[in-house]
Coordinates of C-alpha atoms in Angstrom, one line a residue:
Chain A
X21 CA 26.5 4.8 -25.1
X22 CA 25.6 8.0 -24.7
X23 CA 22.3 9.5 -24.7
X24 CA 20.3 12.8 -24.7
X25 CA 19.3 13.6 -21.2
X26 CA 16.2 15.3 -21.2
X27 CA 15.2 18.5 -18.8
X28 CA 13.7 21.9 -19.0
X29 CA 16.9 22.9 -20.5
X30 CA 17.3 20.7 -23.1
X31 CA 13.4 20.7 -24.2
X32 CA 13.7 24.6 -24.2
X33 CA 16.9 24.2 -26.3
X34 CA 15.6 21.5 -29.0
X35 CA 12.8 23.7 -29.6
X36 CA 15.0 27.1 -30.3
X37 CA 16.7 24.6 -32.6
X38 CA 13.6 23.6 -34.4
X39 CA 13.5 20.1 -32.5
X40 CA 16.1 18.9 -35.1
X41 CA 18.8 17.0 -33.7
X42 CA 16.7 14.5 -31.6
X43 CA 18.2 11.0 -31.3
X44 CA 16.3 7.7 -31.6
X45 CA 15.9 6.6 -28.1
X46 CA 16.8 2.9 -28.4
X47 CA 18.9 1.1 -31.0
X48 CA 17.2 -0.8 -33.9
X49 CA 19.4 -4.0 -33.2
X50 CA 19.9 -7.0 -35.0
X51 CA 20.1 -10.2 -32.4
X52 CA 24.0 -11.1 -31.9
X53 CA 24.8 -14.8 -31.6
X54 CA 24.9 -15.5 -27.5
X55 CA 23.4 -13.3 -24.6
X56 CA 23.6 -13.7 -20.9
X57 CA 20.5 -13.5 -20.7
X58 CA 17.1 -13.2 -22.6
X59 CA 13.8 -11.7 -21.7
X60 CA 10.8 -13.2 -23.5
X61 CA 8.8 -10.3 -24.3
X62 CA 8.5 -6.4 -24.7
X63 CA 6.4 -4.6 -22.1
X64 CA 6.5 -3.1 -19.2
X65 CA 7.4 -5.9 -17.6
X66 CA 10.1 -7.3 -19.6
X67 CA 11.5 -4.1 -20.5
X68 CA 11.4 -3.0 -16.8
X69 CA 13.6 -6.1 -15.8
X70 CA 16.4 -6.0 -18.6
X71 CA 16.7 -2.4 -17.5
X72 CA 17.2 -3.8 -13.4
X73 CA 19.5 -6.6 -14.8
X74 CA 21.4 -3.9 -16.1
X75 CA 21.7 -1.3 -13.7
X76 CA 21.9 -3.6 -10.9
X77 CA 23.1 -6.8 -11.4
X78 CA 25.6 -5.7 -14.2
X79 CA 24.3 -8.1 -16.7
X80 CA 24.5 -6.0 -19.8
X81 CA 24.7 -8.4 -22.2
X82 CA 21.0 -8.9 -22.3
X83 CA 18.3 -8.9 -25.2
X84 CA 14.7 -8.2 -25.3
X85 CA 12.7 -10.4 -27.6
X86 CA 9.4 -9.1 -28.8
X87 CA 6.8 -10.8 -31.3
X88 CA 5.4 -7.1 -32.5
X89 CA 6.3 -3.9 -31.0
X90 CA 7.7 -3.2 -27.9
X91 CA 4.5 -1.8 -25.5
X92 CA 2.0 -2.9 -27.9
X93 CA 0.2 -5.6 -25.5
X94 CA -0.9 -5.0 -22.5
X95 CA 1.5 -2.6 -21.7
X96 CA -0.6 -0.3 -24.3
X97 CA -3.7 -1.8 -23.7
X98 CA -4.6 -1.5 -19.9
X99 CA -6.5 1.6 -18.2
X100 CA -3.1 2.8 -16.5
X101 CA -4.3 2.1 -12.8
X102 CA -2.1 1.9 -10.2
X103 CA -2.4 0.9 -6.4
X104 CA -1.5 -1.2 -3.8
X105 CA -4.6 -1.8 -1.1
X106 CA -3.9 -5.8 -1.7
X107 CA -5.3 -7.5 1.5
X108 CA -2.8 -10.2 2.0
X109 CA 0.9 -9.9 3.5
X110 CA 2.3 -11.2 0.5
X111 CA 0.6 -8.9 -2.2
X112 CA 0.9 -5.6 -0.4
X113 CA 4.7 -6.5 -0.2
X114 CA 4.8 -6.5 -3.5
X115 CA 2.7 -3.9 -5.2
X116 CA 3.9 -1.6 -2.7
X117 CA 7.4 -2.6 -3.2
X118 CA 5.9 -1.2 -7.0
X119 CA 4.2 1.7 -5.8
X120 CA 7.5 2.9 -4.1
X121 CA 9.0 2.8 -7.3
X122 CA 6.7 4.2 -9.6
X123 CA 7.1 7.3 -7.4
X124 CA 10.5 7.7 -7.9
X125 CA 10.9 6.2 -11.7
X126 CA 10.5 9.1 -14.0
X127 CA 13.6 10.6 -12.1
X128 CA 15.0 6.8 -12.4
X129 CA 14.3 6.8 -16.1
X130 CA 15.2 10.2 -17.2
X131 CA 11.8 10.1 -18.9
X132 CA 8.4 11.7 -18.0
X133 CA 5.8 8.6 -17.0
X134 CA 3.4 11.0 -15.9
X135 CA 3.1 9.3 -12.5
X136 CA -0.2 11.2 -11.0
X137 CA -0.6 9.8 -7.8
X138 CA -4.4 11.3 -7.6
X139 CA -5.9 8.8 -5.3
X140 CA -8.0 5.8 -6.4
X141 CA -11.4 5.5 -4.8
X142 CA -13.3 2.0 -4.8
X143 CA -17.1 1.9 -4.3
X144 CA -18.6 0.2 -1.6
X145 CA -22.7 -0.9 -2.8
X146 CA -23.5 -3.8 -0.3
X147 CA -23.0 -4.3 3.4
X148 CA -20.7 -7.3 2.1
X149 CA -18.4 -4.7 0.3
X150 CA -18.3 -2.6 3.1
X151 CA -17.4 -5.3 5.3
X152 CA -14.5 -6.3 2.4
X153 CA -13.7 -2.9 2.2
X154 CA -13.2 -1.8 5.9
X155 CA -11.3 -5.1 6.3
X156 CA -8.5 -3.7 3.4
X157 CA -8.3 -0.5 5.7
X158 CA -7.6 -1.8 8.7
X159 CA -5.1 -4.8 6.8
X160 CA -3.4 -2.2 4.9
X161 CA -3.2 0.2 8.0
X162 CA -0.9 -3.2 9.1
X163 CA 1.0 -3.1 6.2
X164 CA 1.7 0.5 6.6
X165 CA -0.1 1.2 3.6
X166 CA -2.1 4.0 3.0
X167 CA -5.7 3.0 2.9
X168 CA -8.9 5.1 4.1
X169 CA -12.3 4.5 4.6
X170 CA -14.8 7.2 3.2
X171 CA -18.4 7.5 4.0
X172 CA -21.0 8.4 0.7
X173 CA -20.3 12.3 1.5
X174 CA -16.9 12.4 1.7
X175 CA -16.5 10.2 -1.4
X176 CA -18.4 12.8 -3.3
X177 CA -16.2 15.6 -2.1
X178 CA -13.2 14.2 -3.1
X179 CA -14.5 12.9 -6.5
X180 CA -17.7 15.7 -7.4
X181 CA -18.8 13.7 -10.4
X182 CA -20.4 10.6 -8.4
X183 CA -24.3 10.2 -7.6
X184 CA -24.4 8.8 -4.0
X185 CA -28.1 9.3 -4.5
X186 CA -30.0 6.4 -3.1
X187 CA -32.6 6.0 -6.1
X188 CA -29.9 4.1 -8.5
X189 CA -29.9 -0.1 -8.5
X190 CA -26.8 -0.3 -6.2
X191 CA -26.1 3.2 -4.4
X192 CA -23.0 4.4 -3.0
X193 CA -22.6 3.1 0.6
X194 CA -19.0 4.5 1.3
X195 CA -15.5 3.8 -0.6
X196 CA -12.2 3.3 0.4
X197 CA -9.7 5.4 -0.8
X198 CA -6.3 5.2 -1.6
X199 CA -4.6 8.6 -2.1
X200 CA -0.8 7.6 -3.1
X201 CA -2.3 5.6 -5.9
X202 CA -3.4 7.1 -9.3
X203 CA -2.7 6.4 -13.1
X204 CA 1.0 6.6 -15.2
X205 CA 1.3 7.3 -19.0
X206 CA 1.5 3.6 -20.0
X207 CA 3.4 4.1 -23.2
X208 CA 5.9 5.8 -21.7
X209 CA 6.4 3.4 -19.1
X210 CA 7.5 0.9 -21.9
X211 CA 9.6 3.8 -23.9
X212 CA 11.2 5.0 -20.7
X213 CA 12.2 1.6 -19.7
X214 CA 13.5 0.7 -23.5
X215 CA 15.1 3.8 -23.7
X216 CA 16.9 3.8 -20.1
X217 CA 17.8 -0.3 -20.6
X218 CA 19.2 0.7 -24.3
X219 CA 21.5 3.2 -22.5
X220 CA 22.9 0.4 -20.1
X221 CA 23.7 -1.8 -23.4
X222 CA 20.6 -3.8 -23.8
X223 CA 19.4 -5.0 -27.1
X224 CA 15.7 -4.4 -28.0
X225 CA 14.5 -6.7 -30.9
X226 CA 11.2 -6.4 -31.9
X227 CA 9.5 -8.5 -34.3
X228 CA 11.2 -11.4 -33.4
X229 CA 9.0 -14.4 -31.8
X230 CA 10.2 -17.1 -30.1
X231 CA 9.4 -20.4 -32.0
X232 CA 11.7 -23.0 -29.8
X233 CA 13.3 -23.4 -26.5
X234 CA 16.8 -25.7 -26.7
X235 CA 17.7 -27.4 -23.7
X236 CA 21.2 -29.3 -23.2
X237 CA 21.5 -32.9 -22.3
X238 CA 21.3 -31.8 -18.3
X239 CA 17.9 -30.5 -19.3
X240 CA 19.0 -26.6 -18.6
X241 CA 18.2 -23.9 -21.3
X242 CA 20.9 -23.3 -23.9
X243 CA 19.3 -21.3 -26.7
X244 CA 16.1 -20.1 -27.9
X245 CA 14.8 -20.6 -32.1
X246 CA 13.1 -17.0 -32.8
X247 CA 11.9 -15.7 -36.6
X248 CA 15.1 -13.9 -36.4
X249 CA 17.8 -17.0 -35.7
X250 CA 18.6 -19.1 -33.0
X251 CA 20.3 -17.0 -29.6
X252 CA 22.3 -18.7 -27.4
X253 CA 21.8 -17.9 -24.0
X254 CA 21.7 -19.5 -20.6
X255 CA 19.3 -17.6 -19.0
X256 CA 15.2 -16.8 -20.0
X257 CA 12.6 -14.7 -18.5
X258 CA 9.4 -15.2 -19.7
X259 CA 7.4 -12.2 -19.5
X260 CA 4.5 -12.5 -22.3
X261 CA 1.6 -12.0 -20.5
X262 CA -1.3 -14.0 -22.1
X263 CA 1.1 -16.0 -24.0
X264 CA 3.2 -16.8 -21.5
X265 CA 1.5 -20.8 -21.8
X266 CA 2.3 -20.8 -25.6
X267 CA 5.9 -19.7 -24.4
X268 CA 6.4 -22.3 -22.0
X269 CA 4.9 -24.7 -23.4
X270 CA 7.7 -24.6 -25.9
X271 CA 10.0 -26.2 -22.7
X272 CA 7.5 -28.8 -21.7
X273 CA 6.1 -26.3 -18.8
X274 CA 2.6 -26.2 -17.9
X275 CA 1.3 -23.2 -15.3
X276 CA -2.1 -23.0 -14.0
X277 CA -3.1 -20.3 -16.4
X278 CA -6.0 -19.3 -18.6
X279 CA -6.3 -16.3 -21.1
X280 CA -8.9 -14.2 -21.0
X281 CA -9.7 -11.1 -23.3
X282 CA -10.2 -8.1 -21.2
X283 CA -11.6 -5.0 -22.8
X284 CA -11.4 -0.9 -22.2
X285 CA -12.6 2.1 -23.9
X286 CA -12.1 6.0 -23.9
X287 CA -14.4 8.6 -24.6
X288 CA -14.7 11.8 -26.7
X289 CA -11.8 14.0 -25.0
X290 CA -13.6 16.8 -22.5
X291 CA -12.3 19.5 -20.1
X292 CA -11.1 18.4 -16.5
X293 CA -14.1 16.7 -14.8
X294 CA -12.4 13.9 -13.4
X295 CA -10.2 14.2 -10.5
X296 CA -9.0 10.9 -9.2
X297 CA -9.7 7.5 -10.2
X298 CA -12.8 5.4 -9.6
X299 CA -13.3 1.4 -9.2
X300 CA -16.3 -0.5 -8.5
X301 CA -15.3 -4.3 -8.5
X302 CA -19.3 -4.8 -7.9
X303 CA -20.5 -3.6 -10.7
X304 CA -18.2 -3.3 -13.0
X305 CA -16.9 0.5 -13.5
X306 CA -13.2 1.9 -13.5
X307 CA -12.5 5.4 -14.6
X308 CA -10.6 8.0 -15.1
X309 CA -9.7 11.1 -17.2
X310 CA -6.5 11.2 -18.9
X311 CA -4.2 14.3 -19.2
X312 CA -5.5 14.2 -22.7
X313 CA -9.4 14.8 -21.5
X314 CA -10.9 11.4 -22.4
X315 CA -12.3 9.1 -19.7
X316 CA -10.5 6.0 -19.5
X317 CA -12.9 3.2 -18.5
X318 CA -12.2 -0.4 -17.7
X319 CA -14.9 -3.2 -18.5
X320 CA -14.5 -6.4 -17.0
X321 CA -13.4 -9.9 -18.8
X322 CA -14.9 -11.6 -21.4
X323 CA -16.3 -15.0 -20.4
X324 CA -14.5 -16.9 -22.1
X325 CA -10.6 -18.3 -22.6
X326 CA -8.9 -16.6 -26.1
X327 CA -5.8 -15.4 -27.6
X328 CA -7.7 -12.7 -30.3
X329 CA -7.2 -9.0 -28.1
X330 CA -10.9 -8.6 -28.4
X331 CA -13.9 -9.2 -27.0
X332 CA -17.7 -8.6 -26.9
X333 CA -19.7 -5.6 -27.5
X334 CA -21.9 -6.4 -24.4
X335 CA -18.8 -6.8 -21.7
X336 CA -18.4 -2.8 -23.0
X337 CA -22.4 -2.0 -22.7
X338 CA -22.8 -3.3 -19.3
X339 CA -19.9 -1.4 -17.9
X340 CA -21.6 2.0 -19.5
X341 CA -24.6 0.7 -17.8
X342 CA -23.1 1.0 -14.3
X343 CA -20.8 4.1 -15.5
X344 CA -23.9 6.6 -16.5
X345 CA -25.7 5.4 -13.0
X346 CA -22.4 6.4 -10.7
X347 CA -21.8 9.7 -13.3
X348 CA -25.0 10.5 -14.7
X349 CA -22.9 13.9 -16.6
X350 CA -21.2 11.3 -19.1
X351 CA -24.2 9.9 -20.2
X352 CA -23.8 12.0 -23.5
X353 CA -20.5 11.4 -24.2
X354 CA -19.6 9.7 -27.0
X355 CA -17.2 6.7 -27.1
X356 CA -14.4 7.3 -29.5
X357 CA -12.4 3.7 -29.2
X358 CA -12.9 0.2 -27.7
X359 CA -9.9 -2.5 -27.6
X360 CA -8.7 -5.9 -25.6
X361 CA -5.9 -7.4 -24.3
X362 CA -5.0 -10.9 -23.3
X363 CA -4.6 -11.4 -19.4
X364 CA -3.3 -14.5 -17.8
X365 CA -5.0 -15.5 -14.9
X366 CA -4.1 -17.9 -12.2
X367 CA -6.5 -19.5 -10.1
X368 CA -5.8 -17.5 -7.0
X369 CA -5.5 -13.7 -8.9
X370 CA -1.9 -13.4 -8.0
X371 CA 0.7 -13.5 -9.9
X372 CA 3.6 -15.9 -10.9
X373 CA 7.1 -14.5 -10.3
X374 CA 9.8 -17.3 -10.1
X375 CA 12.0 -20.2 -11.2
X376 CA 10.6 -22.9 -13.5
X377 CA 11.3 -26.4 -13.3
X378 CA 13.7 -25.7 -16.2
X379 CA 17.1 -24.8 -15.2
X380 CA 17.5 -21.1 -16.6
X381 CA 14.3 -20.8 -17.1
X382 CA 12.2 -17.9 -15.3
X383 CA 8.6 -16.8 -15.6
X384 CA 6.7 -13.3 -14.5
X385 CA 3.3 -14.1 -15.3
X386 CA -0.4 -14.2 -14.0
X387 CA -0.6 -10.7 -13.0
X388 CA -3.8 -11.1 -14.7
X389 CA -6.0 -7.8 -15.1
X390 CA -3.8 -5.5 -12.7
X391 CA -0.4 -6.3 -14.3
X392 CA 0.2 -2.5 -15.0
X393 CA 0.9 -1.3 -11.3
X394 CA 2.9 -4.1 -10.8
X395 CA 5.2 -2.8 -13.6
X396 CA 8.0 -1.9 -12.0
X397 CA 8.0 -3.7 -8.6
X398 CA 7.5 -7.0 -10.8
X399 CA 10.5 -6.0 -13.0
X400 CA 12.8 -5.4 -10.5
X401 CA 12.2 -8.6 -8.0
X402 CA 12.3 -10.8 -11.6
X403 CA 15.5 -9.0 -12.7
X404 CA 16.9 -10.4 -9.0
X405 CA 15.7 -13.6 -10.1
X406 CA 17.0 -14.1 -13.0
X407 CA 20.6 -13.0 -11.4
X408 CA 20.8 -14.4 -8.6
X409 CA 18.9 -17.6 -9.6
X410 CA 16.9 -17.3 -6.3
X411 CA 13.3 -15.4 -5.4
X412 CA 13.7 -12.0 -3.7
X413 CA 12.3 -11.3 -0.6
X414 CA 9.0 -10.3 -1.9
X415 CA 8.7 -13.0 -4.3
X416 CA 9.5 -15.3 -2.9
X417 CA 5.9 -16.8 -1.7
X418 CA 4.6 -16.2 -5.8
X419 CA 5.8 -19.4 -6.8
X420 CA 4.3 -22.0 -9.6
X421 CA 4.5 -24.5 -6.4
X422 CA 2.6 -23.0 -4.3
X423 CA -1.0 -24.3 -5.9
X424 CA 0.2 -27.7 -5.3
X425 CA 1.1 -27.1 -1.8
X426 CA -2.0 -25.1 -0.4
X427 CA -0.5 -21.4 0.0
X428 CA -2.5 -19.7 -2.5
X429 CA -2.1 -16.0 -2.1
X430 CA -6.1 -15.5 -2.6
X431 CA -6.8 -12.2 -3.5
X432 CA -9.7 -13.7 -5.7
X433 CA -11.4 -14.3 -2.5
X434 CA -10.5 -11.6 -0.8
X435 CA -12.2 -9.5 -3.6
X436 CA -9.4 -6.8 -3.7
X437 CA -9.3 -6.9 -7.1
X438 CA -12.3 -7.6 -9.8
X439 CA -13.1 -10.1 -12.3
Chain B
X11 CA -21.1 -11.2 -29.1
X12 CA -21.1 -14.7 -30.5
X13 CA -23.5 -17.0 -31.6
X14 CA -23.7 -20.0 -30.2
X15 CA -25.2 -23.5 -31.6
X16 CA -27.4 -25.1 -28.4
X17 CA -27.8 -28.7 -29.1
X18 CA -30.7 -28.7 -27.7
X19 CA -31.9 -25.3 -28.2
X20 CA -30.5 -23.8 -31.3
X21 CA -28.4 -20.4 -32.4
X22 CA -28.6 -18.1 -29.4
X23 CA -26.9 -15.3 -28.3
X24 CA -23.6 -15.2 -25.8
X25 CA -25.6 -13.3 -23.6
X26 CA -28.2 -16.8 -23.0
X27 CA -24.9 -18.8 -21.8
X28 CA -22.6 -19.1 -19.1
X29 CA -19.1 -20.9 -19.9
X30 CA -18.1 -23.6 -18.2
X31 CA -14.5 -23.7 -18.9
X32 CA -12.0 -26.4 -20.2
X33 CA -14.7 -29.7 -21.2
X34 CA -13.7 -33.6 -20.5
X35 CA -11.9 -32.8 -17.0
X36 CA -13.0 -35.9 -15.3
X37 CA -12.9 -36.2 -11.9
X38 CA -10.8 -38.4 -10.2
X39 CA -12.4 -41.8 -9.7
X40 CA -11.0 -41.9 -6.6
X41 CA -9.8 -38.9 -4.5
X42 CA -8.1 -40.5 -1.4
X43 CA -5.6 -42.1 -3.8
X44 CA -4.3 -38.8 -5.7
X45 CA -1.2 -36.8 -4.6
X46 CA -0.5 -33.5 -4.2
X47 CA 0.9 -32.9 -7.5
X48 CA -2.5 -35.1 -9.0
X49 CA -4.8 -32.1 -7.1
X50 CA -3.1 -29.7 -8.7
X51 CA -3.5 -31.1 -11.9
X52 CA -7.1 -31.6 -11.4
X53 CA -7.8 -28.0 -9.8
X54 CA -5.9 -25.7 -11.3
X55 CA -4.0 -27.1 -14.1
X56 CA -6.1 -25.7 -18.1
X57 CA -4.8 -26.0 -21.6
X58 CA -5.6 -22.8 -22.5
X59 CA -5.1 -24.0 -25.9
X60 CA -4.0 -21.3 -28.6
X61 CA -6.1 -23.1 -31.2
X62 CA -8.7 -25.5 -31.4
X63 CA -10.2 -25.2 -27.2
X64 CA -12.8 -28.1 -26.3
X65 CA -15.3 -26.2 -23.9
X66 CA -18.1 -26.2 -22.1
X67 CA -20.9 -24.0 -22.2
X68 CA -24.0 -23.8 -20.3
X69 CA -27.8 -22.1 -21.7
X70 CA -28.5 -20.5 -18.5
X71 CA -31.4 -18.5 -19.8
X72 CA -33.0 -21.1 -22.4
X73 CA -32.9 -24.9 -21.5
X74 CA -30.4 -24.7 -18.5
X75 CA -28.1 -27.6 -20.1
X76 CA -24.6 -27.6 -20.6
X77 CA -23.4 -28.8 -23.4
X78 CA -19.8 -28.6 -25.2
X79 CA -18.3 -26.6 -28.0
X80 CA -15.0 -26.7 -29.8
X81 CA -14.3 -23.1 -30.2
X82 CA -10.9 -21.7 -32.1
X83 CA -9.2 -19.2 -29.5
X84 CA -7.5 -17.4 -32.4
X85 CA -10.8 -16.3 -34.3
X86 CA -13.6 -16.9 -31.7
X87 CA -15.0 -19.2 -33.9
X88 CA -17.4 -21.9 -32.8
X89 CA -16.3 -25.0 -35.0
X90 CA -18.8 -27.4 -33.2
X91 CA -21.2 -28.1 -30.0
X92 CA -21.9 -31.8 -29.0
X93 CA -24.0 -32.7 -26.2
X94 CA -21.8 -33.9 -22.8
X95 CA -21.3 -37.2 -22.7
X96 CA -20.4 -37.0 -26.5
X97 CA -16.7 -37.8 -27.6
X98 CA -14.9 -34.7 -28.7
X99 CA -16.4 -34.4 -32.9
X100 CA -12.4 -34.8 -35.2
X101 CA -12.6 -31.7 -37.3
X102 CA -10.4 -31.1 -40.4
X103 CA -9.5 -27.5 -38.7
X104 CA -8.4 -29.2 -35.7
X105 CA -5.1 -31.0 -36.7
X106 CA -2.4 -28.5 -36.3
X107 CA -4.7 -25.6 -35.2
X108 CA -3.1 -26.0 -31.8
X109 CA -0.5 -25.5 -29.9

């Protein structure tokens, strides 16, 4: 198949020609009878690992299945940061096996993700966060990832907005910062993946939800019953986010997995303010400006389990709260939009990448509220999965086992990510 | 925000409670015995029901009890609270809510 590169050129050239002549970037497909494989799911995720099973396992006779639109979950739901200061061995493996790729992928993709790798600064407010904080550094540093700690002056230099004023309820003791991290255009992540993964000859179906999982006599997967026909295939990847129990428990699997609605909001769009992104995990703030103007800003979960994609007006409030303290300029801006999305957490934060205890069956799940930054280093250690029916390298510790035998990968308690 | 049915206390706000997570995980009469696989189950393994969720709920800031709710996870809606201890209310909305 061939598609429309895009470049200076060609852009410069559509638009002499009155931008007629552009070609849908991915097929409107019907689902054929068999597939070599299936992926569960149309996001980032799952869209990022038919396009790897493609490209570089040869397996293009592979579908995408999607209950709505392709990028419509979490995918288009999440505050686009990316990042890879994990404190264990096993997550900075793998979200810098991501971050790698995410800085090479809109050259991979032929598409423009809008990778800005601006820096992401998280706030220190207690002594215990500085301890937390100076203990990523020096871990990271290990890892040879880039991780720096800044004291309350040099955060405000390299993000002007911030108070580090000592009169607010928790001041700003110091941050560390993370300057190969940033934010991608999330929408594009899941276009630029459909589009590239279409190219290779893979079949995107949306609207089309998996309702049954057949197994054969041996137990092993033979087809799936979707609202579109059965499809006969021998392998599955699961990648459906806070579904991904409702999935599985169509084959009799349970994981150690609960849903949770978590919620962000943009503001009124404004001129550049914003350089670089801004977490607090302590109280509850995550920011940053899109190329657009608004102010992208996370709020934490909801406190309760639910499948609905949104939550409560106060989750929103209290993250406000904490965001007009740290930037007392945006305490007039207006809020234009609020949403949710469904995250599937595991006990221990970290994700789920690996075989089931179905034959053919794979899952890549549990990446909980920092699934987008995983995007593409998730998608391309499942895609080996799936082919070569065996972990990767780097997943190879995020298995469903590992909660019954003690080697938890706890980034919950190490507190490098929020919740 | 919703509003939430204290059995003790009456309709207060979410903001009053603290959840509790999935209700009627007993403990394991007796630990020594369980296996690995057993722990798991106990620790870490939740329904996370789509559907009709049986949960608990605490009124932190009002009469500090917990208590349980059956709440639908599609809607947010509270069907029910019963005091712990109570058997799990049968609801007409309940058969073939879930799944």
């Amino acid at each position: 198949m061939s598609r429309q590169r895009f470049s200076a050129l060609s852009l410069a050239w559509r638009s002499l020609a009155r931008h007629r002549g552009w070609q849908p970037q991915w097929r409107k497909c019907e689902p054929k009878s068999c597939y070599d494989a299936v992926i569960v799911g149309g996001g980032g995720h799952g869209l990022g690992a038919a396009y790897y099973l493609a490209k570089e396992h040869g397996l293009t006779n592979v579908a995408v299945v999607e209950k709505g639109w392709i990028g419509g979950g979490n995918t288009g739901r999440n505050t686009t940061i990316i990042r890879s200061n994990y404190l264990f061995d096993e997550s900075a493996a793998l979200y810098d096996h991501s971050l790698k790729l995410w800085e090479g992928l809109s050259q991979e993709l032929n598409y423009n993700v809008m990778f800005s790798p601006r820096g992401v600064m998280m706030l220190a407010h207690t002594v215990h966060d500085i301890q937390v904080f100076k203990r990523h550094v020096h871990a990271n540093r290990c890892n040879g990832v880039d991780n720096e700690w800044l004291e309350p002056e040099q955060a405000k230099a390299f993000c002007p907005p911030l108070n580090i004023e000592g009169n607010i309820r928790y001041p700003v003791l110091g941050a560390a910062l993370q300057r190969r991290g940033g934010t991608a255009r999330h929408d594009a992540v899941a276009w630029g993946y459909a589009r590239a993964a279409d190219a290779l000859g893979v079949d995107i179906i949306e609207n089309c939800e998996v309702t049954g999982i057949r197994r054969d006599a041996a137990g092993r997967v033979e087809a799936l019953e979707t609202t579109r026909g059965a499809i006969r295939t021998r392998k599955v990847g699961v990648s459906a986010a806070g579904n991904t129990s409702v999935v599985l428990a169509l084959a009799g699997v349970r994981l150690p997995l609960e849903s949770y609605p978590l919620q962000a909001l943009v503001s009124e769009p404004v001129k550049p303010i914003f350089p670089c992104v801004v977490m607090s995990n302590t109280i509850h703030a995550y920011i940053s400006q899109s190329d657009k103007g608004d102010l992208v800003i996370g709020a934490g979960t909801d406190a309760y389990t639910s499948y609905t994609q949104r939550g409560a007006l106060h989750i929103n409030t209290h993250t406000l709260d904490a965001i007009c303290e740290l930037f007392p300029a945006f305490r007039r801006l207006r809020m234009m939009r609020n949403w949710g999305g469904i995250v599937d957490v595991t006990p221990d934060r970290s994700p789920i990448i690996a075989k089931t205890p179905v034959p053919g069956l794979y899952v890549n799940c549990g990446c909980g509220t920092g699934g987008f930054k995983a995007t593409p280093g998730s998608a391309h250690v499942f895609a080996w999965t799936i082919a070569h029916d065996e972990p990767h390298p780097i997943n190879a510790p995020f298995t469903i086992e590992r909660f019954r035998d003690g080697h938890l990968i706890d980034e919950a308690a190490a507190a490098a990510v929020a919740h | 925000m919703l509003l939430i049915d204290c059995p003790y206390c009456g309709k207060r706000p979410e903001i009053e409670f603290t959840y509790g997570g999935q209700a009627h995980v007993a403990r394991p009469s007796d630990p020594g015995l369980l296996d690995d696989q057993s722990w798991a189950e106990y620790l870490y393994m939740r329904a996370n029901t789509k559907g009709v969720h049986a949960e608990r709920w605490r009124h932190a800031h009002g009469c500090a009890r917990f208590f349980n709710a059956l709440r639908d996870t599609t809607s947010d809606r509270i069907l029910a609270t019963y005091k712990t201890g109570e058997p799990r209310p049968q609801l007409a909305a309940d058969a073939g809510s879930g799944r």
